[in-house]
mmCIF file of C-alpha atoms in Angstrom:
data_model
loop_
_atom_site.group_PDB
_atom_site.id
_atom_site.type_symbol
_atom_site.label_atom_id
_atom_site.label_comp_id
_atom_site.label_asym_id
_atom_site.label_seq_id
_atom_site.Cartn_x
_atom_site.Cartn_y
_atom_site.Cartn_z
ATOM 1 C CA MET F 246 3.563 20.988 9.525
ATOM 2 C CA ASN F 247 5.731 23.791 10.855
ATOM 3 C CA GLU F 248 6.195 26.285 8.046
ATOM 4 C CA LEU F 249 9.938 26.236 8.749
ATOM 5 C CA GLY F 250 10.112 22.459 8.324
ATOM 6 C CA GLU F 251 10.929 20.473 5.223
ATOM 7 C CA ARG F 252 9.198 17.539 3.617
ATOM 8 C CA VAL F 253 11.769 14.766 3.989
ATOM 9 C CA LEU F 254 11.887 11.147 2.894
ATOM 10 C CA ILE F 255 14.307 8.974 4.859
ATOM 11 C CA ALA F 256 15.405 5.612 3.475
ATOM 12 C CA LEU F 257 16.623 3.474 6.377
ATOM 13 C CA GLY F 258 19.211 0.822 5.634
ATOM 14 C CA GLY F 259 18.754 -2.746 6.767
ATOM 15 C CA ASN F 260 21.322 -2.156 9.525
ATOM 16 C CA ALA F 261 18.784 0.111 11.231
ATOM 17 C CA MET F 262 16.457 -2.867 11.670
ATOM 18 C CA THR F 263 18.873 -5.341 13.294
ATOM 19 C CA ALA F 264 21.374 -5.478 16.148
ATOM 20 C CA PRO F 265 24.932 -4.180 15.501
ATOM 21 C CA ASP F 266 26.143 -7.751 14.923
ATOM 22 C CA GLY F 267 23.432 -8.315 12.322
ATOM 23 C CA SER F 268 21.254 -10.575 14.460
ATOM 24 C CA ALA F 269 17.540 -10.263 13.819
ATOM 25 C CA SER F 270 15.687 -11.774 16.747
ATOM 26 C CA PRO F 271 12.385 -10.036 17.569
ATOM 27 C CA ASP F 272 13.948 -8.293 20.563
ATOM 28 C CA ASP F 273 16.982 -7.207 18.522
ATOM 29 C CA GLN F 274 14.748 -5.772 15.818
ATOM 30 C CA ARG F 275 12.516 -3.952 18.274
ATOM 31 C CA ARG F 276 15.481 -2.334 20.054
ATOM 32 C CA ALA F 277 17.128 -1.368 16.753
ATOM 33 C CA VAL F 278 13.930 0.224 15.451
ATOM 34 C CA GLU F 279 13.401 2.116 18.717
ATOM 35 C CA ASP F 280 16.956 3.489 18.502
ATOM 36 C CA ALA F 281 16.426 4.552 14.886
ATOM 37 C CA MET F 282 13.103 6.219 15.617
ATOM 38 C CA ARG F 283 14.641 8.444 18.300
ATOM 39 C CA HIS F 284 16.443 10.272 15.497
ATOM 40 C CA VAL F 285 13.267 10.451 13.411
ATOM 41 C CA THR F 286 11.210 11.717 16.357
ATOM 42 C CA THR F 287 13.668 14.580 16.785
ATOM 43 C CA LEU F 288 13.102 15.634 13.172
ATOM 44 C CA VAL F 289 9.316 15.438 13.524
ATOM 45 C CA ALA F 290 9.458 17.469 16.732
ATOM 46 C CA ALA F 291 11.484 20.110 14.887
ATOM 47 C CA GLY F 292 8.589 20.561 12.454
ATOM 48 C CA HIS F 293 9.753 18.443 9.524
ATOM 49 C CA GLN F 294 7.246 16.292 7.676
ATOM 50 C CA VAL F 295 8.793 12.836 7.431
ATOM 51 C CA THR F 296 8.091 9.836 5.229
ATOM 52 C CA LEU F 297 10.029 6.618 5.876
ATOM 53 C CA THR F 298 11.116 3.659 3.800
ATOM 54 C CA HIS F 299 13.250 0.798 5.044
ATOM 55 C CA GLY F 300 15.211 -2.280 4.096
ATOM 56 C CA ASN F 301 13.930 -5.774 4.838
ATOM 57 C CA GLY F 302 16.757 -8.068 3.733
ATOM 58 C CA PRO F 303 17.366 -9.884 7.049
ATOM 59 C CA GLN F 304 13.651 -10.288 7.690
ATOM 60 C CA VAL F 305 12.909 -11.672 4.222
ATOM 61 C CA GLY F 306 15.953 -13.909 4.558
ATOM 62 C CA ASN F 307 14.515 -15.375 7.769
ATOM 63 C CA LEU F 308 11.148 -16.021 6.126
ATOM 64 C CA ILE F 309 12.836 -17.706 3.168
ATOM 65 C CA LEU F 310 14.819 -19.927 5.538
ATOM 66 C CA LYS F 311 11.591 -20.952 7.276
ATOM 67 C CA ASN F 312 10.099 -21.712 3.858
ATOM 68 C CA GLN F 313 13.069 -23.866 2.946
ATOM 69 C CA ILE F 314 13.212 -25.773 6.233
ATOM 70 C CA ALA F 315 9.483 -26.516 6.169
ATOM 71 C CA ALA F 316 9.144 -27.023 2.404
ATOM 72 C CA ASP F 317 8.193 -30.678 2.803
ATOM 73 C CA VAL F 318 5.499 -29.846 5.361
ATOM 74 C CA VAL F 319 4.041 -26.446 4.380
ATOM 75 C CA PRO F 320 4.018 -25.077 0.810
ATOM 76 C CA PRO F 321 6.580 -22.238 0.525
ATOM 77 C CA VAL F 322 5.025 -18.811 0.026
ATOM 78 C CA PRO F 323 6.194 -16.641 -2.889
ATOM 79 C CA LEU F 324 8.737 -13.887 -2.476
ATOM 80 C CA ASP F 325 6.221 -11.068 -2.943
ATOM 81 C CA TRP F 326 4.265 -12.438 0.039
ATOM 82 C CA CYS F 327 7.456 -12.330 2.114
ATOM 83 C CA GLY F 328 7.895 -8.678 1.130
ATOM 84 C CA ALA F 329 4.342 -7.806 2.122
ATOM 85 C CA GLN F 330 4.638 -9.597 5.457
ATOM 86 C CA THR F 331 7.876 -7.844 6.380
ATOM 87 C CA GLN F 332 6.505 -4.442 5.359
ATOM 88 C CA ALA F 333 3.689 -4.912 7.845
ATOM 89 C CA THR F 334 5.888 -6.344 10.607
ATOM 90 C CA ILE F 335 8.614 -3.704 10.413
ATOM 91 C CA GLY F 336 5.998 -1.006 9.898
ATOM 92 C CA THR F 337 4.256 -2.044 13.110
ATOM 93 C CA LEU F 338 7.544 -1.859 15.036
ATOM 94 C CA ILE F 339 8.132 1.636 13.658
ATOM 95 C CA LEU F 340 4.605 2.782 14.526
ATOM 96 C CA ASN F 341 4.989 1.535 18.090
ATOM 97 C CA ALA F 342 8.332 3.302 18.420
ATOM 98 C CA LEU F 343 6.995 6.599 17.030
ATOM 99 C CA ASP F 344 3.780 6.384 19.084
ATOM 100 C CA GLY F 345 2.202 9.379 17.443
ATOM 101 C CA ARG F 346 0.412 10.463 14.297
ATOM 102 C CA ALA F 347 1.916 7.763 12.098
ATOM 103 C CA VAL F 348 0.678 5.105 9.696
ATOM 104 C CA VAL F 349 2.112 2.255 7.605
ATOM 105 C CA VAL F 350 1.040 1.568 4.024
ATOM 106 C CA VAL F 351 1.730 -1.869 2.538
ATOM 107 C CA THR F 352 2.985 -0.684 -0.816
ATOM 108 C CA ARG F 353 3.175 -2.262 -4.274
ATOM 109 C CA THR F 354 5.768 -1.349 -6.895
ATOM 110 C CA LEU F 355 5.089 -1.982 -10.572
ATOM 111 C CA VAL F 356 7.808 -3.666 -12.637
ATOM 112 C CA ASP F 357 7.931 -4.959 -16.207
ATOM 113 C CA LEU F 358 8.041 -8.725 -16.731
ATOM 114 C CA GLY F 359 10.013 -7.921 -19.893
ATOM 115 C CA ASP F 360 12.791 -6.325 -17.838
ATOM 116 C CA PRO F 361 16.113 -8.012 -18.752
ATOM 117 C CA ALA F 362 16.670 -8.725 -15.042
ATOM 118 C CA PHE F 363 14.101 -11.525 -15.249
ATOM 119 C CA GLN F 364 16.144 -13.289 -17.934
ATOM 120 C CA ASP F 365 19.323 -13.153 -15.848
ATOM 121 C CA PRO F 366 18.505 -13.137 -12.122
ATOM 122 C CA ILE F 367 21.634 -12.285 -10.126
ATOM 123 C CA LYS F 368 20.390 -10.780 -6.833
ATOM 124 C CA PRO F 369 21.327 -13.226 -4.027
ATOM 125 C CA ILE F 370 18.865 -13.660 -1.180
ATOM 126 C CA GLY F 371 18.709 -15.850 1.898
ATOM 127 C CA ARG F 372 21.421 -18.082 3.302
ATOM 128 C CA TYR F 373 23.999 -20.453 1.802
ATOM 129 C CA PHE F 374 23.087 -24.108 1.259
ATOM 130 C CA THR F 375 24.707 -27.269 -0.057
ATOM 131 C CA GLU F 376 24.382 -28.214 -3.717
ATOM 132 C CA ALA F 377 22.003 -31.040 -2.856
ATOM 133 C CA GLU F 378 19.691 -28.669 -1.007
ATOM 134 C CA ALA F 379 19.903 -26.114 -3.807
ATOM 135 C CA ARG F 380 18.936 -28.741 -6.380
ATOM 136 C CA ARG F 381 15.898 -29.649 -4.258
ATOM 137 C CA PHE F 382 14.679 -26.054 -4.319
ATOM 138 C CA GLU F 383 15.388 -25.714 -8.029
ATOM 139 C CA LYS F 384 12.649 -28.317 -8.514
ATOM 140 C CA LEU F 385 10.261 -25.727 -7.027
ATOM 141 C CA GLY F 386 11.141 -23.344 -9.863
ATOM 142 C CA GLN F 387 13.814 -21.359 -8.050
ATOM 143 C CA THR F 388 17.182 -20.278 -9.490
ATOM 144 C CA TRP F 389 20.337 -21.046 -7.485
ATOM 145 C CA HIS F 390 23.966 -20.079 -8.136
ATOM 146 C CA ARG F 391 27.179 -21.319 -6.628
ATOM 147 C CA PHE F 392 29.245 -18.804 -4.636
ATOM 148 C CA ASP F 393 32.486 -19.145 -2.675
ATOM 149 C CA ARG F 394 30.636 -20.098 0.516
ATOM 150 C CA GLY F 395 28.098 -22.414 -1.071
ATOM 151 C CA TRP F 396 24.868 -22.280 -3.056
ATOM 152 C CA ARG F 397 22.482 -19.373 -2.742
ATOM 153 C CA ARG F 398 19.163 -18.482 -4.310
ATOM 154 C CA VAL F 399 19.196 -15.618 -6.835
ATOM 155 C CA VAL F 400 16.250 -13.573 -8.072
ATOM 156 C CA ALA F 401 15.616 -10.720 -10.472
ATOM 157 C CA SER F 402 16.043 -7.113 -9.382
ATOM 158 C CA PRO F 403 14.079 -5.166 -12.032
ATOM 159 C CA GLU F 404 13.798 -1.405 -12.363
ATOM 160 C CA PRO F 405 10.873 0.118 -10.426
ATOM 161 C CA LEU F 406 8.421 1.748 -12.825
ATOM 162 C CA GLU F 407 5.754 3.142 -10.497
ATOM 163 C CA ILE F 408 4.878 3.147 -6.805
ATOM 164 C CA LEU F 409 1.254 2.123 -7.251
ATOM 165 C CA ASP F 410 0.121 3.214 -3.803
ATOM 166 C CA ALA F 411 1.931 6.560 -3.902
ATOM 167 C CA PRO F 412 -1.356 8.542 -4.133
ATOM 168 C CA ALA F 413 -2.492 7.073 -0.797
ATOM 169 C CA VAL F 414 0.895 7.835 0.746
ATOM 170 C CA ALA F 415 0.825 11.406 -0.582
ATOM 171 C CA ALA F 416 -2.684 11.959 0.802
ATOM 172 C CA LEU F 417 -1.607 10.767 4.250
ATOM 173 C CA VAL F 418 1.512 12.944 4.145
ATOM 174 C CA ALA F 419 -0.623 15.956 3.195
ATOM 175 C CA ALA F 420 -2.902 15.152 6.152
ATOM 176 C CA GLY F 421 0.057 15.416 8.499
ATOM 177 C CA PHE F 422 0.919 11.766 9.082
ATOM 178 C CA THR F 423 4.407 10.337 9.342
ATOM 179 C CA VAL F 424 4.065 7.580 6.759
ATOM 180 C CA VAL F 425 6.012 4.326 6.483
ATOM 181 C CA ALA F 426 5.823 3.007 2.918
ATOM 182 C CA ALA F 427 7.608 1.083 0.151
ATOM 183 C CA GLY F 428 9.526 -1.062 2.627
ATOM 184 C CA GLY F 429 12.098 -3.250 0.915
ATOM 185 C CA GLY F 430 11.435 -1.376 -2.330
ATOM 186 C CA GLY F 431 7.766 -2.321 -2.330
ATOM 187 C CA VAL F 432 5.952 -5.558 -3.122
ATOM 188 C CA PRO F 433 6.892 -6.297 -6.776
ATOM 189 C CA VAL F 434 3.893 -6.664 -9.089
ATOM 190 C CA VAL F 435 3.395 -6.918 -12.832
ATOM 191 C CA ARG F 436 0.385 -6.198 -15.019
ATOM 192 C CA ASP F 437 -0.773 -8.912 -17.428
ATOM 193 C CA ALA F 438 -2.257 -8.453 -20.893
ATOM 194 C CA ASP F 439 -5.722 -7.961 -19.364
ATOM 195 C CA GLY F 440 -4.450 -5.302 -16.957
ATOM 196 C CA LYS F 441 -4.662 -7.574 -13.914
ATOM 197 C CA LEU F 442 -1.979 -7.112 -11.261
ATOM 198 C CA GLY F 443 -0.104 -10.020 -9.723
ATOM 199 C CA GLY F 444 2.942 -10.547 -7.576
ATOM 200 C CA VAL F 445 6.254 -11.677 -9.032
ATOM 201 C CA GLU F 446 9.406 -13.314 -7.647
ATOM 202 C CA ALA F 447 11.772 -10.349 -7.513
ATOM 203 C CA VAL F 448 13.535 -7.901 -5.218
ATOM 204 C CA ILE F 449 13.349 -4.172 -5.934
ATOM 205 C CA ASP F 450 16.207 -1.931 -4.857
ATOM 206 C CA LYS F 451 14.837 -0.019 -1.885
ATOM 207 C CA ASP F 452 16.865 3.123 -2.535
ATOM 208 C CA LEU F 453 15.704 3.439 -6.155
ATOM 209 C CA ALA F 454 12.122 2.953 -4.955
ATOM 210 C CA ALA F 455 12.716 5.547 -2.224
ATOM 211 C CA ALA F 456 13.818 8.122 -4.815
ATOM 212 C CA MET F 457 10.660 7.433 -6.805
ATOM 213 C CA LEU F 458 8.423 7.703 -3.735
ATOM 214 C CA ALA F 459 10.182 10.897 -2.626
ATOM 215 C CA ARG F 460 9.238 12.544 -5.900
ATOM 216 C CA ALA F 461 5.663 11.274 -5.610
ATOM 217 C CA VAL F 462 5.171 12.847 -2.168
ATOM 218 C CA ARG F 463 6.951 16.040 -3.279
ATOM 219 C CA ALA F 464 9.745 15.710 -0.756
ATOM 220 C CA THR F 465 12.353 18.439 -0.873
ATOM 221 C CA THR F 466 15.091 16.234 0.600
ATOM 222 C CA LEU F 467 15.903 12.548 0.245
ATOM 223 C CA VAL F 468 18.087 11.167 3.030
ATOM 224 C CA ILE F 469 19.605 7.749 2.436
ATOM 225 C CA ALA F 470 20.682 6.488 5.853
ATOM 226 C CA THR F 471 23.373 3.837 5.807
ATOM 227 C CA ASP F 472 26.217 2.632 8.038
ATOM 228 C CA VAL F 473 28.854 5.150 6.913
ATOM 229 C CA PRO F 474 28.974 8.958 7.309
ATOM 230 C CA GLN F 475 29.252 9.618 3.552
ATOM 231 C CA ALA F 476 30.163 8.116 0.202
ATOM 232 C CA VAL F 477 33.857 7.577 -0.432
ATOM 233 C CA VAL F 478 35.876 7.761 -3.651
ATOM 234 C CA GLY F 479 38.666 5.195 -3.901
ATOM 235 C CA PHE F 480 37.253 3.149 -1.046
ATOM 236 C CA GLY F 481 39.797 0.711 0.400
ATOM 237 C CA THR F 482 42.785 2.411 -1.226
ATOM 238 C CA ALA F 483 45.422 4.868 -0.069
ATOM 239 C CA GLU F 484 43.703 7.532 -2.180
ATOM 240 C CA ALA F 485 40.333 7.134 -0.452
ATOM 241 C CA ARG F 486 38.553 10.414 0.216
ATOM 242 C CA PRO F 487 35.045 11.246 1.421
ATOM 243 C CA VAL F 488 32.605 12.975 -0.891
ATOM 244 C CA GLY F 489 31.009 16.028 0.729
ATOM 245 C CA HIS F 490 28.983 18.616 -1.186
ATOM 246 C CA VAL F 491 28.843 17.600 -4.830
ATOM 247 C CA THR F 492 26.880 18.464 -7.965
ATOM 248 C CA THR F 493 24.921 15.855 -9.894
ATOM 249 C CA ALA F 494 27.329 16.224 -12.822
ATOM 250 C CA GLU F 495 30.359 15.641 -10.595
ATOM 251 C CA LEU F 496 28.824 12.652 -8.824
ATOM 252 C CA ARG F 497 27.511 11.151 -12.074
ATOM 253 C CA ALA F 498 31.058 11.259 -13.474
ATOM 254 C CA LEU F 499 32.471 9.549 -10.381
ATOM 255 C CA HIS F 500 29.740 6.923 -10.554
ATOM 256 C CA ALA F 501 30.435 6.270 -14.232
ATOM 257 C CA ALA F 502 34.133 5.858 -13.413
ATOM 258 C CA GLY F 503 33.240 2.921 -11.146
ATOM 259 C CA HIS F 504 33.996 4.427 -7.754
ATOM 260 C CA PHE F 505 30.915 3.002 -6.030
ATOM 261 C CA ALA F 506 30.390 -0.737 -5.668
ATOM 262 C CA GLY F 507 27.300 -2.139 -7.359
ATOM 263 C CA GLY F 508 26.172 -4.190 -4.390
ATOM 264 C CA SER F 509 26.533 -1.523 -1.729
ATOM 265 C CA MET F 510 27.072 2.203 -2.332
ATOM 266 C CA GLY F 511 26.329 2.131 -6.065
ATOM 267 C CA PRO F 512 22.506 1.930 -5.803
ATOM 268 C CA LYS F 513 22.488 4.618 -3.095
ATOM 269 C CA VAL F 514 24.473 6.995 -5.290
ATOM 270 C CA GLU F 515 22.214 6.231 -8.256
ATOM 271 C CA ALA F 516 19.102 6.914 -6.169
ATOM 272 C CA ALA F 517 20.543 10.171 -4.838
ATOM 273 C CA LEU F 518 21.336 11.271 -8.388
ATOM 274 C CA ARG F 519 17.930 10.352 -9.818
ATOM 275 C CA PHE F 520 16.033 12.255 -7.150
ATOM 276 C CA VAL F 521 17.889 15.519 -7.789
ATOM 277 C CA GLU F 522 18.151 15.085 -11.570
ATOM 278 C CA GLN F 523 14.374 14.611 -11.729
ATOM 279 C CA GLY F 524 13.482 17.703 -9.739
ATOM 280 C CA GLY F 525 14.333 17.134 -6.080
ATOM 281 C CA ASP F 526 16.099 19.842 -4.101
ATOM 282 C CA ARG F 527 18.859 17.721 -2.592
ATOM 283 C CA SER F 528 19.826 14.185 -1.625
ATOM 284 C CA VAL F 529 22.051 13.226 1.280
ATOM 285 C CA ILE F 530 23.853 9.944 1.925
ATOM 286 C CA THR F 531 24.925 9.613 5.545
ATOM 287 C CA SER F 532 24.747 7.528 8.714
ATOM 288 C CA LEU F 533 21.598 7.210 10.772
ATOM 289 C CA GLU F 534 23.103 9.236 13.603
ATOM 290 C CA ASN F 535 23.613 12.182 11.252
ATOM 291 C CA ILE F 536 20.163 12.453 9.673
ATOM 292 C CA GLY F 537 19.296 15.582 11.643
ATOM 293 C CA ALA F 538 22.389 17.378 10.418
ATOM 294 C CA ALA F 539 21.818 15.896 6.957
ATOM 295 C CA VAL F 540 18.410 17.574 6.652
ATOM 296 C CA ALA F 541 20.159 20.851 7.427
ATOM 297 C CA GLY F 542 22.750 20.087 4.735
ATOM 298 C CA GLN F 543 25.538 19.886 7.302
ATOM 299 C CA ALA F 544 26.523 16.223 7.116
ATOM 300 C CA GLY F 545 27.078 13.422 4.628
ATOM 301 C CA THR F 546 27.372 13.434 0.873
ATOM 302 C CA VAL F 547 25.080 16.286 -0.154
ATOM 303 C CA VAL F 548 23.969 16.169 -3.795
ATOM 304 C CA ARG F 549 22.561 19.190 -5.601
ATOM 305 C CA HIS F 550 22.368 20.416 -9.184
#
């Protein structure tokens, strides 16, 4: 690594993996990844050591739909399998787009089966279905809730406790590789009473997992790339204002006051705060196009102590 470069972890939002209209055909995904990697390649060429994580919502949603359509013909695979498959698929697209010294690590994230999230699953995944279809899938042990547009499967979203494969990622980073890891927050696993690991039906917030992985690889900067230039206070109101440079104390107070929606900007703000509060240099929330300027601290919501 260039001595002038930084060790950066970039968390790519799901929008970076699909077409602008949200479509996720193979060609759409390949083009979207290639566009995203042009920005990453520029950072690597400038001497920065980059680790990547990514969302996988649309891809997992497609696999779940295939499971549901074919449920009477082929046994549906569990959600942790879907996470592992999409990590490998998206990782391969990224490796092809980078075409250099890069590697993907299929990554597991440890969670606690006693996490309250498992008692009250509320994270919606996949598409909307009719009540009759939802009831059919409930017989397979799934949980479904009714929303305005129909019935949708919901799963637990527990707190990540440990990125189990972080030592392998850190070793590859130290060896000079651009590493793709913890896609979709990592494959969720739990440890039983005998210490044996096994997958679990859950979705881990990718940004919280990214903050954890960033600390594990000793990144100096965490960049959370999304579809807006920066976080906004009072979003959707006449008093809306962008958040630029901000301390952890200031941002924590804004977060506690409810300025950032739980299903969108809230987890990104929480991840940015955790990384800096637990020893990171700075976090930046910004758009994909601005990640170069973000690493230089010249764009986005820049969080420091």
